[in-house]
PDB file of C-alpha atoms and ligand atoms in Angstrom:
ATOM      1  CA  MET A   1       0.000   0.000   0.000  1.00  0.00           C
ATOM      2  CA  ASN A   2       1.150   3.549  -0.807  1.00  0.00           C
ATOM      3  CA  LEU A   3       0.125   6.996   0.387  1.00  0.00           C
ATOM      4  CA  THR A   4       0.787   9.241  -2.590  1.00  0.00           C
ATOM      5  CA  SER A   5      -2.653  10.878  -2.456  1.00  0.00           C
ATOM      6  CA  ILE A   6      -5.095  11.358   0.425  1.00  0.00           C
ATOM      7  CA  PHE A   7      -7.627   9.550  -1.795  1.00  0.00           C
ATOM      8  CA  ASP A   8      -5.565   6.347  -1.254  1.00  0.00           C
ATOM      9  CA  LEU A   9      -7.283   6.124   2.147  1.00  0.00           C
ATOM     10  CA  SER A  10     -10.888   5.214   2.899  1.00  0.00           C
ATOM     11  CA  ARG A  11     -12.925   6.773   5.682  1.00  0.00           C
ATOM     12  CA  ALA A  12     -12.509   3.639   7.827  1.00  0.00           C
ATOM     13  CA  GLU A  13      -8.746   3.651   7.270  1.00  0.00           C
ATOM     14  CA  ILE A  14      -8.496   7.316   8.235  1.00  0.00           C
ATOM     15  CA  GLU A  15     -10.597   6.732  11.349  1.00  0.00           C
ATOM     16  CA  ALA A  16      -8.343   3.835  12.379  1.00  0.00           C
ATOM     17  CA  LEU A  17      -5.181   5.884  11.765  1.00  0.00           C
ATOM     18  CA  LEU A  18      -6.507   8.835  13.766  1.00  0.00           C
ATOM     19  CA  ALA A  19      -7.528   6.584  16.666  1.00  0.00           C
ATOM     20  CA  HIS A  20      -4.082   4.969  16.750  1.00  0.00           C
ATOM     21  CA  ALA A  21      -2.361   8.352  16.408  1.00  0.00           C
ATOM     22  CA  GLU A  22      -4.333   9.614  19.404  1.00  0.00           C
ATOM     23  CA  GLU A  23      -3.251   6.571  21.461  1.00  0.00           C
ATOM     24  CA  LEU A  24       0.363   7.169  20.467  1.00  0.00           C
ATOM     25  CA  ARG A  25       0.070  10.853  21.415  1.00  0.00           C
ATOM     26  CA  LYS A  26      -1.261   9.999  24.876  1.00  0.00           C
ATOM     27  CA  ALA A  27       1.379   7.333  25.444  1.00  0.00           C
ATOM     28  CA  ARG A  28       4.162   9.703  24.442  1.00  0.00           C
ATOM     29  CA  ASN A  29       2.846  12.455  26.711  1.00  0.00           C
ATOM     30  CA  GLU A  30       2.784   9.968  29.582  1.00  0.00           C
ATOM     31  CA  GLY A  31       6.391   9.103  28.845  1.00  0.00           C
ATOM     32  CA  LEU A  32       5.604   5.676  27.366  1.00  0.00           C
ATOM     33  CA  ARG A  33       7.376   5.288  24.064  1.00  0.00           C
ATOM     34  CA  GLU A  34       6.708   2.228  21.956  1.00  0.00           C
ATOM     35  CA  ARG A  35      10.144   1.294  20.779  1.00  0.00           C
ATOM     36  CA  VAL A  36       9.611  -2.103  19.277  1.00  0.00           C
ATOM     37  CA  ASP A  37       6.883  -1.815  16.639  1.00  0.00           C
ATOM     38  CA  LEU A  38       9.246  -1.183  13.746  1.00  0.00           C
ATOM     39  CA  GLU A  39      12.381  -2.859  15.039  1.00  0.00           C
ATOM     40  CA  GLY A  40      14.589  -3.874  12.119  1.00  0.00           C
ATOM     41  CA  LYS A  41      12.680  -1.694   9.635  1.00  0.00           C
ATOM     42  CA  THR A  42      14.296   1.125   7.672  1.00  0.00           C
ATOM     43  CA  LEU A  43      12.581   4.129   6.131  1.00  0.00           C
ATOM     44  CA  ALA A  44      14.351   6.263   3.511  1.00  0.00           C
ATOM     45  CA  LEU A  45      13.419   9.917   3.096  1.00  0.00           C
ATOM     46  CA  ILE A  46      14.210  11.629  -0.226  1.00  0.00           C
ATOM     47  CA  PHE A  47      14.001  15.419  -0.417  1.00  0.00           C
ATOM     48  CA  GLU A  48      14.006  17.396  -3.632  1.00  0.00           C
ATOM     49  CA  LYS A  49      12.877  20.502  -1.670  1.00  0.00           C
ATOM     50  CA  PRO A  50      13.631  21.835   1.835  1.00  0.00           C
ATOM     51  CA  SER A  51      11.702  20.650   4.903  1.00  0.00           C
ATOM     52  CA  THR A  52      11.643  21.194   8.655  1.00  0.00           C
ATOM     53  CA  ARG A  53       8.530  19.427   9.983  1.00  0.00           C
ATOM     54  CA  THR A  54       8.295  16.577   7.501  1.00  0.00           C
ATOM     55  CA  ARG A  55      11.915  15.577   7.859  1.00  0.00           C
ATOM     56  CA  VAL A  56      12.158  15.873  11.638  1.00  0.00           C
ATOM     57  CA  SER A  57       8.765  14.308  12.380  1.00  0.00           C
ATOM     58  CA  PHE A  58       9.430  11.292  10.122  1.00  0.00           C
ATOM     59  CA  GLU A  59      12.914  10.807  11.569  1.00  0.00           C
ATOM     60  CA  VAL A  60      11.688  11.026  15.166  1.00  0.00           C
ATOM     61  CA  ALA A  61       8.695   8.801  14.364  1.00  0.00           C
ATOM     62  CA  MET A  62      10.935   6.019  13.044  1.00  0.00           C
ATOM     63  CA  LEU A  63      13.425   6.336  15.902  1.00  0.00           C
ATOM     64  CA  GLU A  64      10.723   6.296  18.582  1.00  0.00           C
ATOM     65  CA  LEU A  65       9.146   3.226  16.969  1.00  0.00           C
ATOM     66  CA  GLY A  66      12.460   1.399  17.146  1.00  0.00           C
ATOM     67  CA  GLY A  67      13.252   1.561  13.422  1.00  0.00           C
ATOM     68  CA  ASN A  68      15.982   3.190  11.367  1.00  0.00           C
ATOM     69  CA  VAL A  69      15.831   6.141   9.030  1.00  0.00           C
ATOM     70  CA  ILE A  70      18.035   7.477   6.230  1.00  0.00           C
ATOM     71  CA  SER A  71      17.479  11.065   5.004  1.00  0.00           C
ATOM     72  CA  LEU A  72      18.760  11.911   1.553  1.00  0.00           C
ATOM     73  CA  ASN A  73      18.799  14.982  -0.596  1.00  0.00           C
ATOM     74  CA  TRP A  74      17.945  14.491  -4.247  1.00  0.00           C
ATOM     75  CA  ASN A  75      21.229  15.988  -5.372  1.00  0.00           C
ATOM     76  CA  GLU A  76      23.375  13.618  -3.340  1.00  0.00           C
ATOM     77  CA  LEU A  77      21.732  10.685  -5.092  1.00  0.00           C
ATOM     78  CA  GLN A  78      22.502   9.667  -8.667  1.00  0.00           C
ATOM     79  CA  LEU A  79      18.960  10.907  -9.403  1.00  0.00           C
ATOM     80  CA  GLY A  80      20.489  14.374  -9.355  1.00  0.00           C
ATOM     81  CA  ARG A  81      22.842  13.295 -12.170  1.00  0.00           C
ATOM     82  CA  GLY A  82      20.095  11.840 -14.293  1.00  0.00           C
ATOM     83  CA  GLU A  83      19.735   8.242 -13.098  1.00  0.00           C
ATOM     84  CA  ARG A  84      16.226   7.087 -13.969  1.00  0.00           C
ATOM     85  CA  ILE A  85      13.492   6.651 -11.390  1.00  0.00           C
ATOM     86  CA  ILE A  86      12.770   3.075 -12.491  1.00  0.00           C
ATOM     87  CA  GLU A  87      16.233   1.788 -11.534  1.00  0.00           C
ATOM     88  CA  THR A  88      16.355   3.920  -8.379  1.00  0.00           C
ATOM     89  CA  ALA A  89      12.993   2.575  -7.193  1.00  0.00           C
ATOM     90  CA  LYS A  90      14.083  -1.034  -7.791  1.00  0.00           C
ATOM     91  CA  VAL A  91      17.374  -0.526  -5.941  1.00  0.00           C
ATOM     92  CA  PHE A  92      15.718   1.209  -2.969  1.00  0.00           C
ATOM     93  CA  SER A  93      13.226  -1.662  -2.760  1.00  0.00           C
ATOM     94  CA  SER A  94      16.077  -4.087  -2.137  1.00  0.00           C
ATOM     95  CA  TYR A  95      17.593  -2.012   0.702  1.00  0.00           C
ATOM     96  CA  VAL A  96      14.821  -0.336   2.699  1.00  0.00           C
ATOM     97  CA  ASP A  97      11.278  -1.167   3.816  1.00  0.00           C
ATOM     98  CA  ALA A  98       9.546   2.064   2.774  1.00  0.00           C
ATOM     99  CA  VAL A  99      10.382   5.385   1.188  1.00  0.00           C
ATOM    100  CA  MET A 100       8.975   8.865   1.688  1.00  0.00           C
ATOM    101  CA  ILE A 101       9.529  11.335  -1.142  1.00  0.00           C
ATOM    102  CA  ARG A 102       9.165  15.116  -1.274  1.00  0.00           C
ATOM    103  CA  ALA A 103       9.326  16.074  -4.925  1.00  0.00           C
ATOM    104  CA  PHE A 104       8.458  18.904  -7.269  1.00  0.00           C
ATOM    105  CA  GLN A 105       6.384  16.727  -9.580  1.00  0.00           C
ATOM    106  CA  HIS A 106       3.620  14.463  -8.293  1.00  0.00           C
ATOM    107  CA  SER A 107       4.189  12.279 -11.368  1.00  0.00           C
ATOM    108  CA  MET A 108       7.707  11.527 -10.116  1.00  0.00           C
ATOM    109  CA  ILE A 109       6.361  10.098  -6.838  1.00  0.00           C
ATOM    110  CA  GLU A 110       3.783   8.063  -8.755  1.00  0.00           C
ATOM    111  CA  GLU A 111       6.440   6.742 -11.107  1.00  0.00           C
ATOM    112  CA  PHE A 112       8.594   5.732  -8.143  1.00  0.00           C
ATOM    113  CA  ALA A 113       5.602   3.954  -6.576  1.00  0.00           C
ATOM    114  CA  ARG A 114       4.906   2.123  -9.852  1.00  0.00           C
ATOM    115  CA  TYR A 115       8.350   0.522  -9.926  1.00  0.00           C
ATOM    116  CA  ALA A 116       8.972   0.097  -6.178  1.00  0.00           C
ATOM    117  CA  SER A 117       7.929  -3.065  -4.371  1.00  0.00           C
ATOM    118  CA  ILE A 118       7.853  -1.242  -1.006  1.00  0.00           C
ATOM    119  CA  PRO A 119       5.342   1.334   0.303  1.00  0.00           C
ATOM    120  CA  VAL A 120       5.853   4.853  -1.056  1.00  0.00           C
ATOM    121  CA  ILE A 121       4.654   7.885   0.913  1.00  0.00           C
ATOM    122  CA  SER A 122       4.317  11.394  -0.496  1.00  0.00           C
ATOM    123  CA  GLY A 123       5.949  13.988   1.721  1.00  0.00           C
ATOM    124  CA  LEU A 124       4.526  16.737  -0.544  1.00  0.00           C
ATOM    125  CA  SER A 125       4.484  17.358  -4.265  1.00  0.00           C
ATOM    126  CA  ASN A 126       3.145  20.160  -6.450  1.00  0.00           C
ATOM    127  CA  GLN A 127      -0.240  18.447  -6.213  1.00  0.00           C
ATOM    128  CA  GLU A 128      -0.756  17.044  -2.711  1.00  0.00           C
ATOM    129  CA  HIS A 129       0.447  16.807   0.888  1.00  0.00           C
ATOM    130  CA  PRO A 130      -1.447  13.811   2.314  1.00  0.00           C
ATOM    131  CA  CYS A 131       0.610  13.444   5.522  1.00  0.00           C
ATOM    132  CA  GLN A 132      -0.232  17.049   6.385  1.00  0.00           C
ATOM    133  CA  THR A 133      -3.916  16.260   5.916  1.00  0.00           C
ATOM    134  CA  LEU A 134      -3.720  13.312   8.315  1.00  0.00           C
ATOM    135  CA  ALA A 135      -2.282  15.632  10.982  1.00  0.00           C
ATOM    136  CA  ASP A 136      -4.884  18.275  10.128  1.00  0.00           C
ATOM    137  CA  LEU A 137      -7.760  15.815  10.502  1.00  0.00           C
ATOM    138  CA  MET A 138      -6.311  14.570  13.796  1.00  0.00           C
ATOM    139  CA  THR A 139      -6.089  18.168  15.029  1.00  0.00           C
ATOM    140  CA  ILE A 140      -9.631  19.071  13.981  1.00  0.00           C
ATOM    141  CA  LYS A 141     -10.982  15.910  15.598  1.00  0.00           C
ATOM    142  CA  SER A 142      -9.167  16.581  18.862  1.00  0.00           C
ATOM    143  CA  TYR A 143     -10.783  20.039  19.153  1.00  0.00           C
ATOM    144  CA  LYS A 144     -14.193  19.346  17.616  1.00  0.00           C
ATOM    145  CA  LYS A 145     -14.668  15.707  18.735  1.00  0.00           C
ATOM    146  CA  SER A 146     -16.392  14.624  15.517  1.00  0.00           C
ATOM    147  CA  LEU A 147     -15.683  15.566  11.890  1.00  0.00           C
ATOM    148  CA  PRO A 148     -18.867  14.997   9.822  1.00  0.00           C
ATOM    149  CA  GLY A 149     -20.839  18.171   9.182  1.00  0.00           C
ATOM    150  CA  LEU A 150     -18.081  20.615  10.159  1.00  0.00           C
ATOM    151  CA  LYS A 151     -17.318  23.567   7.888  1.00  0.00           C
ATOM    152  CA  VAL A 152     -13.675  24.114   6.948  1.00  0.00           C
ATOM    153  CA  ALA A 153     -12.692  27.401   5.272  1.00  0.00           C
ATOM    154  CA  TRP A 154      -9.476  27.642   3.294  1.00  0.00           C
ATOM    155  CA  ILE A 155      -8.163  31.158   2.696  1.00  0.00           C
ATOM    156  CA  GLY A 156      -5.564  31.735  -0.032  1.00  0.00           C
ATOM    157  CA  ASP A 157      -3.744  29.608  -2.553  1.00  0.00           C
ATOM    158  CA  GLY A 158      -5.559  26.518  -3.849  1.00  0.00           C
ATOM    159  CA  ASN A 159      -2.273  24.627  -3.540  1.00  0.00           C
ATOM    160  CA  ASN A 160      -1.011  21.140  -2.626  1.00  0.00           C
ATOM    161  CA  VAL A 161      -2.044  21.446   1.047  1.00  0.00           C
ATOM    162  CA  CYS A 162      -5.474  22.747   0.024  1.00  0.00           C
ATOM    163  CA  ASN A 163      -5.953  19.924  -2.515  1.00  0.00           C
ATOM    164  CA  SER A 164      -5.262  17.209   0.048  1.00  0.00           C
ATOM    165  CA  LEU A 165      -7.427  18.936   2.653  1.00  0.00           C
ATOM    166  CA  ILE A 166     -10.325  18.985   0.179  1.00  0.00           C
ATOM    167  CA  GLY A 167      -9.843  15.232  -0.209  1.00  0.00           C
ATOM    168  CA  GLY A 168      -9.676  14.829   3.572  1.00  0.00           C
ATOM    169  CA  CYS A 169     -12.945  16.741   3.968  1.00  0.00           C
ATOM    170  CA  ALA A 170     -14.618  14.631   1.283  1.00  0.00           C
ATOM    171  CA  ILE A 171     -13.505  11.358   2.862  1.00  0.00           C
ATOM    172  CA  THR A 172     -14.515  12.304   6.409  1.00  0.00           C
ATOM    173  CA  GLY A 173     -17.800  14.090   5.658  1.00  0.00           C
ATOM    174  CA  MET A 174     -16.854  17.744   6.197  1.00  0.00           C
ATOM    175  CA  GLU A 175     -17.721  20.630   3.887  1.00  0.00           C
ATOM    176  CA  ILE A 176     -15.072  23.048   2.627  1.00  0.00           C
ATOM    177  CA  SER A 177     -15.164  26.600   1.271  1.00  0.00           C
ATOM    178  CA  VAL A 178     -12.091  27.848  -0.548  1.00  0.00           C
ATOM    179  CA  ALA A 179     -11.520  31.583  -0.963  1.00  0.00           C
ATOM    180  CA  CYS A 180      -8.849  32.288  -3.574  1.00  0.00           C
ATOM    181  CA  PRO A 181      -8.151  34.779  -6.350  1.00  0.00           C
ATOM    182  CA  LYS A 182      -9.066  33.803  -9.913  1.00  0.00           C
ATOM    183  CA  GLY A 183      -6.373  31.625 -11.414  1.00  0.00           C
ATOM    184  CA  TYR A 184      -5.292  30.151  -8.062  1.00  0.00           C
ATOM    185  CA  GLU A 185      -8.091  27.630  -7.576  1.00  0.00           C
ATOM    186  CA  PRO A 186      -7.464  24.108  -6.263  1.00  0.00           C
ATOM    187  CA  ASP A 187      -6.948  21.265  -8.751  1.00  0.00           C
ATOM    188  CA  ASP A 188     -10.107  20.741 -10.827  1.00  0.00           C
ATOM    189  CA  ARG A 189      -9.822  16.962 -10.757  1.00  0.00           C
ATOM    190  CA  ILE A 190      -9.610  16.927  -6.969  1.00  0.00           C
ATOM    191  CA  VAL A 191     -12.582  19.261  -6.582  1.00  0.00           C
ATOM    192  CA  LYS A 192     -14.547  17.045  -8.966  1.00  0.00           C
ATOM    193  CA  GLN A 193     -13.541  13.855  -7.164  1.00  0.00           C
ATOM    194  CA  ALA A 194     -14.557  15.383  -3.815  1.00  0.00           C
ATOM    195  CA  ALA A 195     -17.888  16.549  -5.226  1.00  0.00           C
ATOM    196  CA  GLU A 196     -18.560  13.077  -6.640  1.00  0.00           C
ATOM    197  CA  MET A 197     -18.086  11.728  -3.109  1.00  0.00           C
ATOM    198  CA  GLY A 198     -20.883  14.061  -1.960  1.00  0.00           C
ATOM    199  CA  CYS A 199     -18.611  16.745  -0.503  1.00  0.00           C
ATOM    200  CA  ASP A 200     -19.899  20.295  -0.558  1.00  0.00           C
ATOM    201  CA  VAL A 201     -16.907  22.193  -2.047  1.00  0.00           C
ATOM    202  CA  ALA A 202     -17.515  25.923  -2.557  1.00  0.00           C
ATOM    203  CA  ILE A 203     -14.985  28.071  -4.403  1.00  0.00           C
ATOM    204  CA  THR A 204     -15.262  31.848  -4.106  1.00  0.00           C
ATOM    205  CA  GLU A 205     -13.123  34.972  -4.412  1.00  0.00           C
ATOM    206  CA  ASP A 206     -14.789  36.373  -1.279  1.00  0.00           C
ATOM    207  CA  VAL A 207     -12.870  35.629   1.937  1.00  0.00           C
ATOM    208  CA  GLU A 208     -15.759  36.606   4.209  1.00  0.00           C
ATOM    209  CA  GLU A 209     -18.191  34.391   2.356  1.00  0.00           C
ATOM    210  CA  ALA A 210     -15.829  31.426   2.775  1.00  0.00           C
ATOM    211  CA  ALA A 211     -15.105  32.152   6.449  1.00  0.00           C
ATOM    212  CA  ALA A 212     -18.739  32.741   7.470  1.00  0.00           C
ATOM    213  CA  ASP A 213     -19.694  30.365  10.302  1.00  0.00           C
ATOM    214  CA  ALA A 214     -16.622  28.211   9.740  1.00  0.00           C
ATOM    215  CA  ASP A 215     -15.538  25.727  12.433  1.00  0.00           C
ATOM    216  CA  VAL A 216     -12.002  25.710  11.044  1.00  0.00           C
ATOM    217  CA  LEU A 217     -10.037  28.458   9.287  1.00  0.00           C
ATOM    218  CA  SER A 218      -6.926  27.301   7.475  1.00  0.00           C
ATOM    219  CA  THR A 219      -4.336  28.843   5.205  1.00  0.00           C
ATOM    220  CA  ASP A 220      -0.841  28.397   3.791  1.00  0.00           C
ATOM    221  CA  VAL A 221       1.903  30.494   2.219  1.00  0.00           C
ATOM    222  CA  TRP A 222       1.152  32.656  -0.813  1.00  0.00           C
ATOM    223  CA  VAL A 223       4.292  31.399  -2.538  1.00  0.00           C
ATOM    224  CA  SER A 224       4.902  27.657  -2.363  1.00  0.00           C
ATOM    225  CA  MET A 225       8.234  25.982  -3.048  1.00  0.00           C
ATOM    226  CA  GLY A 226       8.650  25.961  -6.800  1.00  0.00           C
ATOM    227  CA  ASP A 227       6.396  29.022  -7.320  1.00  0.00           C
ATOM    228  CA  GLU A 228       9.092  31.594  -6.536  1.00  0.00           C
ATOM    229  CA  GLU A 229       9.209  32.910 -10.087  1.00  0.00           C
ATOM    230  CA  GLY A 230       5.683  34.321  -9.791  1.00  0.00           C
ATOM    231  CA  SER A 231       6.346  35.653  -6.304  1.00  0.00           C
ATOM    232  CA  GLU A 232       5.611  39.362  -6.920  1.00  0.00           C
ATOM    233  CA  ARG A 233       2.500  38.640  -8.958  1.00  0.00           C
ATOM    234  CA  ARG A 234       1.271  36.271  -6.240  1.00  0.00           C
ATOM    235  CA  LYS A 235       1.852  38.743  -3.410  1.00  0.00           C
ATOM    236  CA  LYS A 236      -0.358  41.256  -5.244  1.00  0.00           C
ATOM    237  CA  ALA A 237      -3.062  38.714  -6.039  1.00  0.00           C
ATOM    238  CA  PHE A 238      -3.225  37.391  -2.461  1.00  0.00           C
ATOM    239  CA  LYS A 239      -3.172  40.727  -0.623  1.00  0.00           C
ATOM    240  CA  ARG A 240      -6.760  40.362   0.631  1.00  0.00           C
ATOM    241  CA  TYR A 241      -6.394  36.632   1.371  1.00  0.00           C
ATOM    242  CA  GLN A 242      -5.217  36.888   4.949  1.00  0.00           C
ATOM    243  CA  ILE A 243      -6.444  35.373   8.217  1.00  0.00           C
ATOM    244  CA  ASN A 244      -6.610  38.411  10.488  1.00  0.00           C
ATOM    245  CA  GLU A 245      -8.710  39.296  13.529  1.00  0.00           C
ATOM    246  CA  ASP A 246     -11.536  40.741  11.402  1.00  0.00           C
ATOM    247  CA  LEU A 247     -11.831  37.529   9.434  1.00  0.00           C
ATOM    248  CA  VAL A 248     -11.735  35.369  12.572  1.00  0.00           C
ATOM    249  CA  ARG A 249     -14.783  37.301  13.840  1.00  0.00           C
ATOM    250  CA  VAL A 250     -16.780  36.190  10.783  1.00  0.00           C
ATOM    251  CA  ALA A 251     -16.254  32.516  11.670  1.00  0.00           C
ATOM    252  CA  LYS A 252     -17.894  30.632  14.559  1.00  0.00           C
ATOM    253  CA  GLY A 253     -17.008  31.799  18.081  1.00  0.00           C
ATOM    254  CA  ASP A 254     -15.142  28.557  18.794  1.00  0.00           C
ATOM    255  CA  VAL A 255     -13.300  28.470  15.444  1.00  0.00           C
ATOM    256  CA  ILE A 256      -9.809  26.977  15.379  1.00  0.00           C
ATOM    257  CA  VAL A 257      -7.162  28.547  13.148  1.00  0.00           C
ATOM    258  CA  MET A 258      -4.746  26.273  11.322  1.00  0.00           C
ATOM    259  CA  HIS A 259      -1.623  26.603   9.188  1.00  0.00           C
ATOM    260  CA  CYS A 260       0.645  23.758   8.078  1.00  0.00           C
ATOM    261  CA  MET A 261       3.702  26.051   8.465  1.00  0.00           C
ATOM    262  CA  PRO A 262       6.126  27.543   7.544  1.00  0.00           C
ATOM    263  CA  VAL A 263       4.104  30.715   8.185  1.00  0.00           C
ATOM    264  CA  HIS A 264       4.868  34.073   6.593  1.00  0.00           C
ATOM    265  CA  VAL A 265       3.660  36.439   9.283  1.00  0.00           C
ATOM    266  CA  GLY A 266       1.956  39.550   7.931  1.00  0.00           C
ATOM    267  CA  GLU A 267       1.150  37.833   4.641  1.00  0.00           C
ATOM    268  CA  GLU A 268      -1.339  34.957   4.920  1.00  0.00           C
ATOM    269  CA  MET A 269      -1.711  35.307   8.709  1.00  0.00           C
ATOM    270  CA  THR A 270      -1.246  38.154  11.179  1.00  0.00           C
ATOM    271  CA  GLU A 271       0.936  37.897  14.268  1.00  0.00           C
ATOM    272  CA  ALA A 272      -2.138  38.597  16.445  1.00  0.00           C
ATOM    273  CA  VAL A 273      -4.046  35.607  15.069  1.00  0.00           C
ATOM    274  CA  LEU A 274      -1.009  33.337  15.079  1.00  0.00           C
ATOM    275  CA  ASN A 275      -0.520  33.996  18.792  1.00  0.00           C
ATOM    276  CA  SER A 276      -4.219  34.054  19.709  1.00  0.00           C
ATOM    277  CA  ASP A 277      -6.040  31.357  21.663  1.00  0.00           C
ATOM    278  CA  LYS A 278      -7.774  30.312  18.412  1.00  0.00           C
ATOM    279  CA  SER A 279      -4.486  29.231  16.845  1.00  0.00           C
ATOM    280  CA  VAL A 280      -3.717  25.501  17.035  1.00  0.00           C
ATOM    281  CA  ILE A 281      -0.767  25.523  14.672  1.00  0.00           C
ATOM    282  CA  PHE A 282       1.764  24.051  17.089  1.00  0.00           C
ATOM    283  CA  VAL A 283      -0.582  21.208  18.023  1.00  0.00           C
ATOM    284  CA  GLN A 284      -1.082  20.666  14.302  1.00  0.00           C
ATOM    285  CA  ALA A 285       2.696  20.492  13.770  1.00  0.00           C
ATOM    286  CA  GLU A 286       3.123  18.082  16.706  1.00  0.00           C
ATOM    287  CA  ASN A 287       0.369  15.889  15.303  1.00  0.00           C
ATOM    288  CA  ARG A 288       2.500  15.271  12.204  1.00  0.00           C
ATOM    289  CA  LEU A 289       4.607  13.044  14.450  1.00  0.00           C
ATOM    290  CA  HIS A 290       1.724  11.034  15.919  1.00  0.00           C
ATOM    291  CA  ALA A 291      -0.214  10.686  12.653  1.00  0.00           C
ATOM    292  CA  GLN A 292       2.885   9.562  10.735  1.00  0.00           C
ATOM    293  CA  LYS A 293       3.762   7.038  13.442  1.00  0.00           C
ATOM    294  CA  ALA A 294       0.308   5.499  13.014  1.00  0.00           C
ATOM    295  CA  LEU A 295       0.806   5.520   9.231  1.00  0.00           C
ATOM    296  CA  LEU A 296       4.245   3.882   9.444  1.00  0.00           C
ATOM    297  CA  VAL A 297       2.940   1.116  11.713  1.00  0.00           C
ATOM    298  CA  ARG A 298       0.048   0.559   9.288  1.00  0.00           C
ATOM    299  CA  LEU A 299       2.398   0.359   6.293  1.00  0.00           C
ATOM    300  CA  LEU A 300       5.321  -1.512   7.839  1.00  0.00           C
ATOM    301  CA  LYS A 301       4.120  -3.817  10.561  1.00  0.00           C
TER     302      LYS A 301
HETATM  303  N1   CP B 401       4.179  21.509   6.863  1.00  0.00           N
HETATM  304  C1   CP B 401       5.318  20.993   6.344  1.00  0.00           C
HETATM  305  O1   CP B 401       5.306  20.036   5.581  1.00  0.00           O
HETATM  306  O2   CP B 401       6.459  21.631   6.743  1.00  0.00           O
HETATM  307  P1   CP B 401       7.928  21.392   6.175  1.00  0.00           P
HETATM  308  O3   CP B 401       7.997  21.976   4.802  1.00  0.00           O
HETATM  309  O4   CP B 401       8.809  22.092   7.148  1.00  0.00           O
HETATM  310  O5   CP B 401       8.201  19.914   6.131  1.00  0.00           O
HETATM  311  N1  NVA B 402       2.342  24.871   0.012  1.00  0.00           N
HETATM  312  C1  NVA B 402       3.617  24.876   0.685  1.00  0.00           C
HETATM  313  C2  NVA B 402       3.584  23.893   1.819  1.00  0.00           C
HETATM  314  C3  NVA B 402       4.851  23.771   2.597  1.00  0.00           C
HETATM  315  C4  NVA B 402       4.739  22.739   3.677  1.00  0.00           C
HETATM  316  C5  NVA B 402       4.708  24.513  -0.318  1.00  0.00           C
HETATM  317  O1  NVA B 402       4.491  23.645  -1.155  1.00  0.00           O
HETATM  318  O2  NVA B 402       5.773  25.137  -0.279  1.00  0.00           O
END
């Protein structure tokens, strides 16, 4: 089994992962660390782009589960000198038990998964960020108790994190409103797939319309990795797409504010909101660790 897209998981599988992740979180907070689950297993991490949370949380997850981890940058592999993915995937399959890849192109991760005989996990591509969505769903559930029927509002770029969150909402029965400028909408195919699953996906240019009565407000950077060339154009287009105190007031009184991080303070989110009691972004980041531990046990044990 692979996790290259959030749509690889069913509702029951997500529920089981979140329940296990919650158990692992409690055990860790009580000082009980399961160190044996993945004894003798090795996970390789391949990064074509920078990372703080994904790299550290996967490394710590493997170590705390008793396994081994190898982190590699694209350019230190022969991939960086033009070795093909097909041979690389076959070779990795004979050395390690699973591989997580952060790549520019989603198609590269899919190609790797096609030729690998071990589980392949996406650690973000231009199209999706499924591990982030698992942590996001875990975070929403911990604050709201139950997911079906909740309204999630996404403010800003209809990017990889947004695409996977739309899928996560569709799978777990939440509705989602996306406020973004024209030309920055989430992936059409993902919106269509979510709608076909009965998910109410609304796309608007109006931030207040999206945020109205939301249970969850979420956002991400205006300029994702790989989009730097259009940086100035993006900063102009996204000027109004900010989670600030005025926008928080439009949402429900008990709204939680989320951001996958890294956050660009003063752009997509104000300092006041980031540091307010509505912000759950550090819990969300911590939950990457617990959710990925549950995923690794599911894929490797
Ligand atoms: N949210 C997230 O994936 O962060 P990193 O880019 O630091 O891994
Ligand atoms: N959308 C951002 C997410 C970073 C975790 C990016 O792709 O750069």
